[in-house]
Amino acid sequence: AAVDNTPTGNTLLIPAGRYTFTYLQFRSNKSYYLAPGAILQAPRTQEAQLKLNGCTNVKIFGRGVFDDQGDYQRARTGGGETGTTFISVDQGTGTSNVVFEDVIIRNPSLYSCIVFDTVDWRFGNIKFVTSSTYGNRDCIDPHNAQRLVVDDGFFLSTDDNIAYSTLRNDIDTGIVVKNCVMYNSHSGACIRLGPWLGDN
């Protein structure tokens, strides 16, 4: 309701405190500010998702934390894989001009961020911290991204920090990754490039 009722062109302020959510669809032409001490977290009994399907002109910034509480999600399945990507853009929906700045993305249940068909996305001073106890935890997996900038990021993962791929060969990519600190503790790479095999 707070997202929907924020006027177009304005900023939703999320003050310090803990807020439980399971599904948050951001809206176009709005900004979202997490004050210091603001934590948006999944309940321990269910995964959460941040969705940007079809969004344009969105800024998510501040000094707050998005926490998927992935350790609790895996415990519910006996320590096995769970199936929800924390930040996502579904294939075919497309999204453009999105900024993530200064916030912390913490403890995803599966991957931190898998996005398709993005244009003009920017991650600035972003921090991704995944579980240290379970592998296969990528940070940013952009597929078919155009003009993506990742600047001044901190990545602590158990798998790929950034895994960029395309589904076709006519993408004018223009990807920039700079000034980042990257560490992966189990497998994968700091930056992985290659085709996205997907269903085929």
CSV table of C-alpha atoms in Angstrom, one decimal:
chain,number,residue,atom,x,y,z
A,1,ALA,CA,0.0,0.0,0.0
A,2,ALA,CA,2.9,2.4,0.8
A,3,VAL,CA,4.5,1.7,-2.6
A,4,ASP,CA,1.2,2.2,-4.5
A,5,ASN,CA,0.2,5.3,-2.6
A,6,THR,CA,3.6,7.1,-3.1
A,7,PRO,CA,2.9,9.8,-5.8
A,8,THR,CA,4.7,9.5,-9.1
A,9,GLY,CA,8.0,11.2,-9.0
A,10,ASN,CA,8.2,11.1,-5.2
A,11,THR,CA,10.3,9.1,-2.7
A,12,LEU,CA,8.9,6.6,-0.3
A,13,LEU,CA,10.9,6.9,3.0
A,14,ILE,CA,11.3,3.7,5.0
A,15,PRO,CA,12.4,4.7,8.5
A,16,ALA,CA,14.5,2.7,10.9
A,17,GLY,CA,12.9,-0.5,12.1
A,18,ARG,CA,12.4,-4.1,11.0
A,19,TYR,CA,9.7,-4.8,8.3
A,20,THR,CA,8.7,-8.2,7.3
A,21,PHE,CA,7.6,-8.8,3.7
A,22,THR,CA,7.2,-11.7,1.2
A,23,TYR,CA,6.7,-9.9,-2.1
A,24,LEU,CA,7.5,-6.3,-3.1
A,25,GLN,CA,6.8,-5.1,-6.7
A,26,PHE,CA,8.5,-1.7,-7.2
A,27,ARG,CA,6.6,0.9,-9.3
A,28,SER,CA,8.0,3.0,-12.1
A,29,ASN,CA,8.9,6.7,-11.6
A,30,LYS,CA,9.3,6.4,-7.9
A,31,SER,CA,12.3,6.3,-5.5
A,32,TYR,CA,12.6,4.2,-2.3
A,33,TYR,CA,14.9,5.4,0.5
A,34,LEU,CA,15.9,3.0,3.4
A,35,ALA,CA,17.0,5.1,6.4
A,36,PRO,CA,19.9,3.9,8.5
A,37,GLY,CA,18.6,1.1,10.7
A,38,ALA,CA,15.8,0.1,8.2
A,39,ILE,CA,15.7,-3.7,7.6
A,40,LEU,CA,13.3,-5.3,5.1
A,41,GLN,CA,13.4,-9.0,5.8
A,42,ALA,CA,11.7,-12.2,4.8
A,43,PRO,CA,9.9,-14.0,7.5
A,44,ARG,CA,11.6,-17.1,8.8
A,45,THR,CA,8.8,-19.3,7.4
A,46,GLN,CA,8.8,-18.0,3.8
A,47,GLU,CA,11.1,-16.7,1.1
A,48,ALA,CA,10.8,-13.1,-0.1
A,49,GLN,CA,11.2,-11.4,-3.5
A,50,LEU,CA,11.9,-7.9,-4.7
A,51,LYS,CA,10.4,-7.6,-8.2
A,52,LEU,CA,11.1,-5.0,-10.9
A,53,ASN,CA,9.2,-6.4,-13.8
A,54,GLY,CA,8.4,-3.7,-16.4
A,55,CYS,CA,9.8,-0.9,-14.2
A,56,THR,CA,11.4,2.3,-15.5
A,57,ASN,CA,13.0,5.2,-13.6
A,58,VAL,CA,13.4,3.6,-10.2
A,59,LYS,CA,15.9,4.4,-7.5
A,60,ILE,CA,16.4,2.2,-4.5
A,61,PHE,CA,18.9,3.8,-2.1
A,62,GLY,CA,19.8,4.6,1.5
A,63,ARG,CA,21.7,3.0,4.3
A,64,GLY,CA,19.3,0.1,5.0
A,65,VAL,CA,19.3,-3.6,4.5
A,66,PHE,CA,17.3,-6.1,2.4
A,67,ASP,CA,17.6,-9.5,4.2
A,68,ASP,CA,16.2,-12.7,2.8
A,69,GLN,CA,17.1,-14.7,5.9
A,70,GLY,CA,18.2,-17.5,3.6
A,71,ASP,CA,19.7,-19.7,6.4
A,72,TYR,CA,16.2,-20.1,7.8
A,73,GLN,CA,14.7,-20.9,4.3
A,74,ARG,CA,17.3,-23.7,3.8
A,75,ALA,CA,16.7,-25.0,7.2
A,76,ARG,CA,13.0,-25.5,6.3
A,77,THR,CA,14.0,-27.8,3.5
A,78,GLY,CA,16.6,-29.7,5.5
A,79,GLY,CA,19.4,-27.6,4.3
A,80,GLY,CA,18.7,-28.1,0.5
A,81,GLU,CA,18.2,-25.7,-2.3
A,82,THR,CA,15.3,-23.3,-2.3
A,83,GLY,CA,13.9,-21.8,-5.5
A,84,THR,CA,13.4,-18.0,-5.2
A,85,THR,CA,15.8,-15.4,-6.5
A,86,PHE,CA,15.8,-12.4,-4.1
A,87,ILE,CA,15.9,-9.5,-6.7
A,88,SER,CA,14.4,-10.5,-10.0
A,89,VAL,CA,13.2,-9.3,-13.4
A,90,ASP,CA,11.4,-12.0,-15.4
A,91,GLN,CA,12.4,-12.8,-18.9
A,92,GLY,CA,10.4,-10.8,-21.5
A,93,THR,CA,9.2,-8.1,-19.1
A,94,GLY,CA,12.1,-5.7,-19.5
A,95,THR,CA,13.1,-2.8,-17.3
A,96,SER,CA,15.2,0.3,-17.7
A,97,ASN,CA,16.9,3.1,-15.8
A,98,VAL,CA,17.1,1.5,-12.4
A,99,VAL,CA,19.6,2.5,-9.6
A,100,PHE,CA,20.6,0.5,-6.5
A,101,GLU,CA,22.8,2.7,-4.3
A,102,ASP,CA,24.4,2.2,-0.9
A,103,VAL,CA,22.0,-0.5,0.4
A,104,ILE,CA,23.0,-4.0,1.6
A,105,ILE,CA,21.6,-7.2,0.1
A,106,ARG,CA,22.0,-9.9,2.6
A,107,ASN,CA,21.7,-13.7,2.9
A,108,PRO,CA,19.6,-14.8,-0.1
A,109,SER,CA,17.9,-18.1,0.0
A,110,LEU,CA,19.2,-18.9,-3.5
A,111,TYR,CA,20.6,-16.2,-5.9
A,112,SER,CA,20.8,-12.6,-4.9
A,113,CYS,CA,19.9,-11.0,-8.2
A,114,ILE,CA,18.9,-12.6,-11.6
A,115,VAL,CA,17.5,-10.0,-14.1
A,116,PHE,CA,16.7,-10.3,-17.8
A,117,ASP,CA,16.6,-7.7,-20.5
A,118,THR,CA,17.7,-4.7,-18.4
A,119,VAL,CA,18.7,-1.3,-19.9
A,120,ASP,CA,20.7,1.4,-18.1
A,121,TRP,CA,21.0,-0.2,-14.7
A,122,ARG,CA,23.5,1.0,-12.1
A,123,PHE,CA,24.7,-0.5,-8.9
A,124,GLY,CA,26.6,2.1,-6.9
A,125,ASN,CA,28.4,1.4,-3.5
A,126,ILE,CA,26.2,-1.7,-3.3
A,127,LYS,CA,27.1,-4.6,-0.9
A,128,PHE,CA,26.1,-8.2,-1.5
A,129,VAL,CA,26.7,-10.6,1.4
A,130,THR,CA,25.6,-14.2,1.0
A,131,SER,CA,25.6,-17.2,3.4
A,132,SER,CA,29.0,-18.5,4.2
A,133,THR,CA,27.6,-22.0,4.9
A,134,TYR,CA,26.1,-22.9,1.5
A,135,GLY,CA,27.4,-22.8,-2.0
A,136,ASN,CA,25.7,-21.7,-5.3
A,137,ARG,CA,25.0,-18.1,-4.1
A,138,ASP,CA,25.6,-15.7,-7.0
A,139,CYS,CA,25.4,-12.0,-6.4
A,140,ILE,CA,24.4,-10.3,-9.7
A,141,ASP,CA,23.4,-12.4,-12.8
A,142,PRO,CA,22.4,-10.0,-15.6
A,143,HIS,CA,21.2,-11.6,-18.8
A,144,ASN,CA,20.9,-9.5,-21.9
A,145,ALA,CA,21.9,-6.4,-20.0
A,146,GLN,CA,22.6,-3.2,-21.9
A,147,ARG,CA,24.6,-0.4,-20.5
A,148,LEU,CA,25.0,-1.9,-17.0
A,149,VAL,CA,27.4,-0.1,-14.6
A,150,VAL,CA,28.6,-1.7,-11.3
A,151,ASP,CA,30.8,0.8,-9.4
A,152,ASP,CA,32.3,0.7,-6.0
A,153,GLY,CA,30.7,-2.6,-5.0
A,154,PHE,CA,31.5,-5.1,-2.3
A,155,PHE,CA,30.7,-8.8,-3.1
A,156,LEU,CA,31.1,-11.6,-0.6
A,157,SER,CA,29.6,-14.8,-2.1
A,158,THR,CA,30.0,-18.5,-2.2
A,159,ASP,CA,29.8,-18.6,-6.0
A,160,ASP,CA,30.0,-16.1,-8.9
A,161,ASN,CA,30.1,-12.5,-7.9
A,162,ILE,CA,28.9,-11.3,-11.3
A,163,ALA,CA,27.8,-13.8,-14.0
A,164,TYR,CA,27.0,-11.9,-17.2
A,165,SER,CA,25.4,-13.7,-20.2
A,166,THR,CA,23.3,-13.2,-23.3
A,167,LEU,CA,20.6,-15.2,-25.0
A,168,ARG,CA,21.3,-13.8,-28.4
A,169,ASN,CA,24.3,-12.3,-30.3
A,170,ASP,CA,23.0,-8.9,-31.3
A,171,ILE,CA,23.2,-7.2,-27.9
A,172,ASP,CA,25.1,-3.9,-27.6
A,173,THR,CA,26.2,-4.6,-24.1
A,174,GLY,CA,28.4,-1.7,-22.9
A,175,ILE,CA,29.0,-3.3,-19.5
A,176,VAL,CA,31.3,-1.5,-16.9
A,177,VAL,CA,32.5,-3.1,-13.7
A,178,LYS,CA,35.0,-1.0,-11.7
A,179,ASN,CA,36.3,-0.2,-8.2
A,180,CYS,CA,34.9,-3.3,-6.7
A,181,VAL,CA,36.0,-5.7,-4.0
A,182,MET,CA,35.1,-9.3,-4.8
A,183,TYR,CA,35.5,-12.5,-2.9
A,184,ASN,CA,33.9,-15.9,-3.4
A,185,SER,CA,34.6,-18.6,-0.8
A,186,HIS,CA,33.5,-21.9,-2.4
A,187,SER,CA,33.4,-21.9,-6.2
A,188,GLY,CA,32.7,-19.8,-9.3
A,189,ALA,CA,34.4,-16.6,-10.4
A,190,CYS,CA,34.6,-13.0,-9.6
A,191,ILE,CA,33.3,-12.2,-13.1
A,192,ARG,CA,31.9,-14.9,-15.3
A,193,LEU,CA,31.0,-14.4,-19.0
A,194,GLY,CA,29.2,-16.8,-21.2
A,195,PRO,CA,25.9,-17.8,-22.9
A,196,TRP,CA,22.8,-18.4,-20.9
A,197,LEU,CA,21.7,-22.0,-21.7
A,198,GLY,CA,18.4,-21.7,-19.9
A,199,ASP,CA,15.8,-24.3,-20.9
A,200,ASN,CA,17.9,-25.5,-23.9
